[in-house]
Coordinates of C-alpha atoms and ligand atoms in Angstrom, one line a residue:
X1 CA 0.0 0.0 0.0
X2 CA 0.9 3.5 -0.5
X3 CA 1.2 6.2 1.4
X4 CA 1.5 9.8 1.2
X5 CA 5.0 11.2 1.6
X6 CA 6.2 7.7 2.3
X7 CA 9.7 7.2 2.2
X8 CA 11.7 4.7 0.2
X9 CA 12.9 3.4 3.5
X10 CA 9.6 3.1 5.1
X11 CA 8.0 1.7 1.3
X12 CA 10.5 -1.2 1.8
X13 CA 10.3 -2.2 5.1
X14 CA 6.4 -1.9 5.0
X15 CA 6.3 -4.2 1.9
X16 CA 8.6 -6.4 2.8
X17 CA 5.7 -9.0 4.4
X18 CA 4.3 -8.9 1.0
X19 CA 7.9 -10.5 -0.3
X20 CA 7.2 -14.6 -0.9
X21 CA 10.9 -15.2 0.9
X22 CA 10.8 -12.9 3.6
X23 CA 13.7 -12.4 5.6
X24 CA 15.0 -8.6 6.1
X25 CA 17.7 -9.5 4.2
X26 CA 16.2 -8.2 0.8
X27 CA 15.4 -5.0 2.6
X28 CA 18.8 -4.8 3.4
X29 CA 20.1 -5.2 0.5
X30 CA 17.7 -2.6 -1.0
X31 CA 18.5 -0.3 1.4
X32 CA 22.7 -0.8 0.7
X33 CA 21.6 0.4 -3.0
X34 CA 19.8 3.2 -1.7
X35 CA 22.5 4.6 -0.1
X36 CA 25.2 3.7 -2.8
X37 CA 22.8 5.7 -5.5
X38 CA 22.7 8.5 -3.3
X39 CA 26.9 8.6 -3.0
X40 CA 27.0 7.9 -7.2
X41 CA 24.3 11.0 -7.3
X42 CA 26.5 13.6 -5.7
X43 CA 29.6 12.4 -7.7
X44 CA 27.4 12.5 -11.1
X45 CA 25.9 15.9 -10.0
X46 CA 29.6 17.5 -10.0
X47 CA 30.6 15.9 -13.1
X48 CA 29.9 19.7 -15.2
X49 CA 32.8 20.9 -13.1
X50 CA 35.1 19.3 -14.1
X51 CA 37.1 22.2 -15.9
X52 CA 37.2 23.2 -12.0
X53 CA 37.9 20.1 -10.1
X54 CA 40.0 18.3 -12.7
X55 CA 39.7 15.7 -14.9
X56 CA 39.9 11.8 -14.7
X57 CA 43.4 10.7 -14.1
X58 CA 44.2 14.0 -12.4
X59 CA 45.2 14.8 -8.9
X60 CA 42.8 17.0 -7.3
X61 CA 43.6 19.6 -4.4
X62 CA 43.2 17.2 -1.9
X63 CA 45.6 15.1 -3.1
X64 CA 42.9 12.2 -4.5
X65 CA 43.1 11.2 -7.6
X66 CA 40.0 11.9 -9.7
X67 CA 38.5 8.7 -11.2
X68 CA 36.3 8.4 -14.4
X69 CA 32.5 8.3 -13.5
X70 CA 31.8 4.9 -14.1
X71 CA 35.1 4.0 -12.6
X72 CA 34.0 5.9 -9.0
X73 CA 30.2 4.5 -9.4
X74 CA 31.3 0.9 -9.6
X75 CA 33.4 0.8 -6.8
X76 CA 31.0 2.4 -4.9
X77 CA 28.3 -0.2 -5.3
X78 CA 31.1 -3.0 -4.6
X79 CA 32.1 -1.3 -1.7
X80 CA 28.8 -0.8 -0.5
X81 CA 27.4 -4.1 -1.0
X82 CA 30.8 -5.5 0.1
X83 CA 31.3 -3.9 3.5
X84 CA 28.0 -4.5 4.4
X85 CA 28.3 -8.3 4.1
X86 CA 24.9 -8.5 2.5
X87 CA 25.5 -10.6 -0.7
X88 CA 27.5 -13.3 -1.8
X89 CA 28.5 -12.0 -5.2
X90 CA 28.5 -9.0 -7.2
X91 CA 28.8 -9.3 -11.3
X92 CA 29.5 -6.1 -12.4
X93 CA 29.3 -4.6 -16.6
X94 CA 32.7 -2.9 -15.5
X95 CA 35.1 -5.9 -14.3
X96 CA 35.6 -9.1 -16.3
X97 CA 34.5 -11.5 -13.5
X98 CA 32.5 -12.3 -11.1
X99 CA 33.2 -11.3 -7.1
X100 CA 33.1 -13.7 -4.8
X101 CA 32.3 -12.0 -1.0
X102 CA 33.7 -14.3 2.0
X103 CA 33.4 -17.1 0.1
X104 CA 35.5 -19.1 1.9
X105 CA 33.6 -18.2 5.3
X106 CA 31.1 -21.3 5.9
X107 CA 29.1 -18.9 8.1
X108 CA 28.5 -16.6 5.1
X109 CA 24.3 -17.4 4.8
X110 CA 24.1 -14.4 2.8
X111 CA 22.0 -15.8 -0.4
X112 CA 21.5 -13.3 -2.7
X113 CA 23.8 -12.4 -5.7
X114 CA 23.6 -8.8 -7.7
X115 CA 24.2 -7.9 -11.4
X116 CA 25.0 -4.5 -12.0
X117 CA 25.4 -2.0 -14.5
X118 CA 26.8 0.9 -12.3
X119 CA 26.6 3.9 -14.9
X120 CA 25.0 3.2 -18.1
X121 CA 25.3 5.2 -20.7
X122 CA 28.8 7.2 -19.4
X123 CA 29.1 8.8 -22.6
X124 CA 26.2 11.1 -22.3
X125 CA 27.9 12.3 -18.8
X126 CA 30.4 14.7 -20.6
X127 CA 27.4 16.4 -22.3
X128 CA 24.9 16.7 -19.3
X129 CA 22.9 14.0 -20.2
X130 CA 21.1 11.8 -18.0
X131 CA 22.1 8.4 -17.0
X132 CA 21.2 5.6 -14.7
X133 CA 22.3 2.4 -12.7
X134 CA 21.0 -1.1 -13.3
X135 CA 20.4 -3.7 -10.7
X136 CA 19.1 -7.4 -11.0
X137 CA 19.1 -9.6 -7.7
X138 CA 18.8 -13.6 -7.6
X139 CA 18.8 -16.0 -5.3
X140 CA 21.8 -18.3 -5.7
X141 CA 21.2 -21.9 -6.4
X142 CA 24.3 -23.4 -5.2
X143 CA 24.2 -24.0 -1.4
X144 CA 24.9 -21.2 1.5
X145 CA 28.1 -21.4 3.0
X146 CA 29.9 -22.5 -0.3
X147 CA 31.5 -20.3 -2.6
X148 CA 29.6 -18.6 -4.9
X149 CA 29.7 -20.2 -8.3
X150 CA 28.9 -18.9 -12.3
X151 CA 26.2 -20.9 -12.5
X152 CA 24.4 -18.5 -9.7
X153 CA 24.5 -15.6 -12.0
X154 CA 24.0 -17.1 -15.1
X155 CA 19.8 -18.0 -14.3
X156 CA 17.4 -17.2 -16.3
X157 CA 15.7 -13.3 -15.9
X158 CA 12.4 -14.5 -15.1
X159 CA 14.2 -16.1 -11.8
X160 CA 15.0 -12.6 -10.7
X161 CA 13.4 -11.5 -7.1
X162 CA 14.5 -7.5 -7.7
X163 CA 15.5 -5.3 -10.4
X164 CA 15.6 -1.4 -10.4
X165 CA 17.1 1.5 -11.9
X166 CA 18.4 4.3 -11.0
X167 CA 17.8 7.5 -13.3
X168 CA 20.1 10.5 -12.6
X169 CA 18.1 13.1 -14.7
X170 CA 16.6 16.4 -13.8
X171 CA 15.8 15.0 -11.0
X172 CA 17.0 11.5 -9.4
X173 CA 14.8 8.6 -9.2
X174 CA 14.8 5.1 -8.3
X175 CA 12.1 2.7 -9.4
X176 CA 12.3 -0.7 -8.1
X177 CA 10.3 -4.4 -8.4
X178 CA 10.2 -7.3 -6.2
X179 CA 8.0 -9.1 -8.4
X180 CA 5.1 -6.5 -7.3
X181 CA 4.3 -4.2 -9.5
X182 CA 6.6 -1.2 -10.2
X183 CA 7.1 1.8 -7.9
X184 CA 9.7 4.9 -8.4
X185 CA 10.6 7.5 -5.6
X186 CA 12.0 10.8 -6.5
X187 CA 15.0 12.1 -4.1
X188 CA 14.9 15.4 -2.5
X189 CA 18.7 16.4 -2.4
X190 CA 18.0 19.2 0.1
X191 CA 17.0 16.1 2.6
X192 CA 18.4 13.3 1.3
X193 CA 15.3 10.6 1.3
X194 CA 13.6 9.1 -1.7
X195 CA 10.1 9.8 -1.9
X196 CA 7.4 7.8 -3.1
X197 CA 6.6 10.0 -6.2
X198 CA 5.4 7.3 -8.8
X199 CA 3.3 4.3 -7.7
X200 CA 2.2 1.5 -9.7
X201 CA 3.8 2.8 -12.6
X202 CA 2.4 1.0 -15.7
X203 CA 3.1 0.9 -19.2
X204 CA 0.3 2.4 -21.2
X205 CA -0.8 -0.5 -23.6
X206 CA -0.5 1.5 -26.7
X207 CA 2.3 4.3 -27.1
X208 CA 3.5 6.4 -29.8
X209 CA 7.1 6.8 -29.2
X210 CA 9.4 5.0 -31.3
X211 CA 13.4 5.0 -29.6
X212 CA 16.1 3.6 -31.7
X213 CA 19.6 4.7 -32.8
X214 CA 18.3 4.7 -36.8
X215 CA 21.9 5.8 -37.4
X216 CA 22.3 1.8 -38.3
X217 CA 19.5 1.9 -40.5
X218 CA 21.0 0.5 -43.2
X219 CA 22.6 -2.3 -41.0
X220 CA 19.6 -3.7 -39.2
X221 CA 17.2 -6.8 -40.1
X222 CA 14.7 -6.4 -42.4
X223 CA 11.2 -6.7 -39.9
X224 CA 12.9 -3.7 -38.0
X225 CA 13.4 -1.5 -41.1
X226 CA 10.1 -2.0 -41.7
X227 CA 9.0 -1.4 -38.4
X228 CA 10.5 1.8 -38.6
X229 CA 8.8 2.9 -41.7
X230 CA 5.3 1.8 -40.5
X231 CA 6.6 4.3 -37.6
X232 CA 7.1 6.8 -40.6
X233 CA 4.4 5.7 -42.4
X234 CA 1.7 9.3 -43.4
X235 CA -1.1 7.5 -43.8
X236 CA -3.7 10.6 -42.4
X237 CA -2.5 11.5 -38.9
X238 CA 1.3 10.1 -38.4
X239 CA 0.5 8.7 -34.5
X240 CA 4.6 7.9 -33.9
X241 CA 6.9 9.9 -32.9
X242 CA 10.8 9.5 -32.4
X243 CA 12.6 9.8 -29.2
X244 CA 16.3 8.8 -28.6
X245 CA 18.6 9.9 -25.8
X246 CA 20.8 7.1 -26.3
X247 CA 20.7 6.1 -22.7
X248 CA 18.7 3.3 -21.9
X249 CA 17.6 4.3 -18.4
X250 CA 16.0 7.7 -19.2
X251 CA 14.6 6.2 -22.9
X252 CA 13.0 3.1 -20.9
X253 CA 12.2 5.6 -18.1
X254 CA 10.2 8.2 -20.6
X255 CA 8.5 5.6 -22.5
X256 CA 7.0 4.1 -19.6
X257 CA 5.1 6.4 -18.4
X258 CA 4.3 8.0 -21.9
X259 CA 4.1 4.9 -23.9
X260 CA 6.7 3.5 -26.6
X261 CA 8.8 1.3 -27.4
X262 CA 12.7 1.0 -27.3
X263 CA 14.8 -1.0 -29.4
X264 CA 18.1 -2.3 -30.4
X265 CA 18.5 -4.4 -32.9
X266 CA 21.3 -6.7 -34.1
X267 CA 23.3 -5.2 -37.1
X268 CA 26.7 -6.4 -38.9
X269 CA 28.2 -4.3 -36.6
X270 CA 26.9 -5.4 -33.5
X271 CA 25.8 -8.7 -34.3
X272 CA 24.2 -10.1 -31.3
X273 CA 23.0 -6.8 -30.6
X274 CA 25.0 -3.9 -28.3
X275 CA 23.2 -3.8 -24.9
X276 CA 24.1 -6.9 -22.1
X277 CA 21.5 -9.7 -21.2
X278 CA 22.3 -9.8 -17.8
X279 CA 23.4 -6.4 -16.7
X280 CA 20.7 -4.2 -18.8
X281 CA 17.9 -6.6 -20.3
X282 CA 17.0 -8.8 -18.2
X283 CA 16.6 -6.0 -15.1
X284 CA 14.8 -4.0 -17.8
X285 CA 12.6 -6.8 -19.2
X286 CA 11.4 -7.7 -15.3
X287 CA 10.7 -3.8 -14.7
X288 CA 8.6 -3.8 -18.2
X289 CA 6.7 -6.7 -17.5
X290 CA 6.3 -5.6 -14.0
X291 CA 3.9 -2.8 -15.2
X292 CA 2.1 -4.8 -17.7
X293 CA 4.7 -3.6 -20.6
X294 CA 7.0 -6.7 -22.9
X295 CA 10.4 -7.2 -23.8
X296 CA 12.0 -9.6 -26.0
X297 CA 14.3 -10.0 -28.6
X298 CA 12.4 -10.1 -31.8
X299 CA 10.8 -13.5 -31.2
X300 CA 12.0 -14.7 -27.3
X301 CA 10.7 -13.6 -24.2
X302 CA 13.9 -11.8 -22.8
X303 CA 13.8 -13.5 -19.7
X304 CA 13.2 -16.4 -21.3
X305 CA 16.8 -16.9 -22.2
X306 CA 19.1 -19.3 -20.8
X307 CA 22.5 -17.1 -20.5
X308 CA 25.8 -18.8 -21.3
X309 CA 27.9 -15.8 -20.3
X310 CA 28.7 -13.0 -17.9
X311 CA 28.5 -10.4 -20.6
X312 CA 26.2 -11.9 -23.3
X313 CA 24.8 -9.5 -25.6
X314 CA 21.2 -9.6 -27.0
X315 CA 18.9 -7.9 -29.7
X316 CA 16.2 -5.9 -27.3
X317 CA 12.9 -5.0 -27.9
X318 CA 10.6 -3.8 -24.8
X319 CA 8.2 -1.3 -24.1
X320 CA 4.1 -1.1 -24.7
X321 CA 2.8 -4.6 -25.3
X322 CA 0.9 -3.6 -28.6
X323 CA 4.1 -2.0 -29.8
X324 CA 6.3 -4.8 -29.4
X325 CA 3.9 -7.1 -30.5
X326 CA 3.2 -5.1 -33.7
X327 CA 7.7 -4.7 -33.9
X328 CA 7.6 -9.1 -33.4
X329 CA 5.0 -9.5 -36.2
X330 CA 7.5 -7.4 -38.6
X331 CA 10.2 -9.9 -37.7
X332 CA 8.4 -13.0 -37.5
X333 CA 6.8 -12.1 -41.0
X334 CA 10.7 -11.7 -42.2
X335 CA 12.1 -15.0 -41.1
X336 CA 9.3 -17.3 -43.0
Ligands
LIG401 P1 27.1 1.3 -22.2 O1 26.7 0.2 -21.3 O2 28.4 1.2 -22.8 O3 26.8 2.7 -21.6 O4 26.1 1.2 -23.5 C1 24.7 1.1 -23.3 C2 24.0 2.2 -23.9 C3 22.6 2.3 -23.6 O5 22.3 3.1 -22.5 C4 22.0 3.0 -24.8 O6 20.7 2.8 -25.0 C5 22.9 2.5 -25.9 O7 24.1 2.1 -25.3 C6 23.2 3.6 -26.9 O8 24.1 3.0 -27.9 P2 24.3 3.8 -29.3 O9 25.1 4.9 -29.0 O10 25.0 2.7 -30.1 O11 22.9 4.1 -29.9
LIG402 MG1 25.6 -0.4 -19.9

């Protein structure tokens, strides 16, 4: 249920009955995010002065060094998530491997593991474009106490218990599932809380936003370049629109609540697609479906997929449910 002015603190613990595997330790782990978005906000806030404070791979006055964005924001979810001893594992779209956290300590019970994407979309940063962080959190299936394996972060999306973003826009918000429906909370920076600003966010079933980098026109599958000209089409009143910031957070974010879809395809240059299953889709895809929106890859449920590596790329499609249907009929017309 909620609640005026309620805070994303509150919102967590209050909902946390209504979680099937109860424990506090979800909350927890919630909460550690929280607090690591809030720290990666500050940093991301300052990043226009950097003329003044120096740039990445400088020394600043105080003697620190100053690391790149996405650098800084990755270590401070690991560091966050580490020191608290909440999880077992982190996979993270900035290191090569997973991190095992006191795995060799048989008292370690912690059981959840978390895939993130600590700043996606870094190259808007310079430019003063929004960008977000990704989070997916599973269960692990290999027993507590034991070392965390690969096979407890390579599971399918649709085992996911969580998955949020955080969008660092005109204003910062993080919107969240735990299988639940959808919920974002807007942070007041004068105070420092999240506020629940958005709940039940839902997809509208029909949009009329169309988000894709048509830059590789001339590259992608044939059912998507026709998708895109039905878009175009000027048959009496041209419904469609095009929208691309060219980060997937505030796209996804902005189609949600207006309606559209967001896609990128495979091409020859990124043949398997650009954007990763387990750091960005899958989280995405669990959001989307969360409030009654799709996402796929042109014929496969995204969280349908059975991932064979850490940083597997996919095609994506997601947004409004008629939208990506109509996009899947374009492709599924091509292949016969
Ligand atoms: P990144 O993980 O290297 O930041 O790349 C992911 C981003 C997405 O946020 C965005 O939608 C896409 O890459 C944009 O790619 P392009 O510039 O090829 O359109
Ligand atoms: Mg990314």
């Amino acid at each position: 249920m909620s609640k005026p002015n309620q805070t994303l603190g509150e919102f967590i613990i209050e909902n946390q009955t209504s979680f099937k595997y109860t424990s506090g330790e979800l909350s927890r782990l919630l909460n550690s995010i929280r607090l690591a978005a809030k720290v990666v906000n500050h940093e991301v806030n300052k990043a226009g002065l950097v003329d003044i404070i120096g740039n990445a791979g400088d020394t600043n006055i105080q003697g620190e060094d100053q690391q790149k964005l996405d650098v800084y924001a990755n270590d401070k979810f690991i560091q966050t998530l580490t020191k608290r001893n909440i999880v077992c594992g982190i996979a993270s779209e900035e290191e090569d491997d997973f991190i095992a956290i006191n795995s060799q300590d048989e008292n370690n019970q912690n059981k959840y593991v978390v895939l993130i994407d600590p700043l996606d979309g870094s190259s808007n940063i310079d430019v003063n474009v929004s960008v977000g962080t990704i989070f997916s959190i599973y269960r692990r299936v290999t027993p507590l106490g034991t070392p965390v394996t690969l096979e407890d972060f390579l599971q399918k999306g649709s085992a996911q218990v969580a998955a949020g973003y955080v969008v660092y826009g005109t204003s910062t918000m993080l919107v969240y599932t735990t299988g639940d429906g959808v919920n974002g909370f807007t942070l007041n920076p004068a105070i420092g809380s999240y506020y629940l600003s958005h709940p039940n966010m839902e997809f509208p079933k029909d949009g009329n936003i169309y988000s894709v980098n048509e830059g590789n026109y001339s590259d992608f599958p044939i059912g998507i370049k026709k998708y895109i000209k039905y878009c175009q089409q000027d048959e009496g009143e041209r419904p469609y629109t095009s929208r691309y910031i060219g980060s997937l957070v505030s796209d996804f974010h902005r189609n949600m609540i207006k309606g559209g879809i967001y896609m990128y395809p495979k091409s020859s240059k990124n043949p398997k697609g650009k954007l990763r299953l387990l750091y960005e889709c899958n989280p995405i895809a669990f959001i989307a479906e969360q409030a009654n929106g799709k996402a796929s890859d042109g014929f496969t449920r995204i969280m349908d997929i059975t991932p064979t590596e850490l940083h597997e790329r996919v095609p994506f499609i997601c947004g409004s449910v008629n939208m990506v249907e109509k996009a899947e009929e374009f492709m599924r017309n091509e292949e016969k």
